[in-house]
CSV table of C-alpha atoms in Angstrom, one decimal:
chain,number,residue,atom,x,y,z
A,2,MET,CA,114.7,98.5,127.9
A,3,LYS,CA,113.1,99.2,124.6
A,4,ILE,CA,115.0,98.9,121.3
A,5,LEU,CA,114.0,100.6,118.0
A,6,VAL,CA,115.3,98.5,115.0
A,7,ILE,CA,115.3,100.3,111.6
A,8,ASN,CA,116.1,98.8,108.2
A,9,ALA,CA,116.4,101.5,105.5
A,10,GLY,CA,116.5,100.5,101.9
A,11,SER,CA,116.6,102.6,98.7
A,12,SER,CA,112.8,103.0,98.5
A,13,SER,CA,111.5,101.5,101.8
A,14,LEU,CA,111.9,101.7,105.5
A,15,LYS,CA,111.0,99.0,108.0
A,16,TYR,CA,111.0,99.3,111.7
A,17,GLN,CA,110.1,97.4,114.9
A,18,LEU,CA,109.9,98.7,118.5
A,19,ILE,CA,110.8,95.8,120.9
A,20,ASP,CA,110.6,95.5,124.6
A,21,MET,CA,113.7,93.6,125.5
A,22,ASP,CA,112.5,92.7,129.0
A,23,THR,CA,109.5,90.7,127.6
A,24,ASN,CA,110.7,90.1,124.0
A,25,GLU,CA,107.4,91.7,122.9
A,26,VAL,CA,107.0,93.6,119.7
A,27,ILE,CA,105.3,96.9,120.7
A,28,ALA,CA,104.9,98.3,117.2
A,29,LYS,CA,106.1,97.7,113.7
A,30,GLY,CA,105.7,99.1,110.3
A,31,ILE,CA,106.9,99.8,106.8
A,32,CYS,CA,107.0,102.7,104.5
A,33,GLU,CA,107.1,101.4,100.9
A,34,ARG,CA,107.9,103.1,97.6
A,35,ILE,CA,109.3,106.2,99.2
A,36,GLY,CA,109.4,109.0,96.6
A,37,ILE,CA,107.5,106.9,94.0
A,38,GLU,CA,103.9,107.0,93.0
A,39,GLY,CA,101.8,104.5,94.9
A,40,SER,CA,103.7,104.8,98.2
A,41,SER,CA,102.2,103.5,101.4
A,42,ILE,CA,102.7,103.5,105.1
A,43,THR,CA,101.7,100.6,107.4
A,44,HIS,CA,101.9,100.8,111.2
A,45,LYS,CA,100.8,98.0,113.4
A,46,ARG,CA,100.5,97.5,117.2
A,47,PRO,CA,100.1,93.8,117.9
A,48,GLY,CA,97.0,93.2,119.9
A,49,LYS,CA,95.6,96.7,119.0
A,50,ASP,CA,93.3,96.6,116.0
């Protein structure tokens, strides 16, 4: 089973996709400064550069 965890703040959003069978983080990321100048999006897949 895979679980998507989302943490939404006032100007940011963080997330992780976790494989519950292996406890492995499949992907994670953050969207920062949403609606503000200088915003950014970071998406990571551990083991995949």
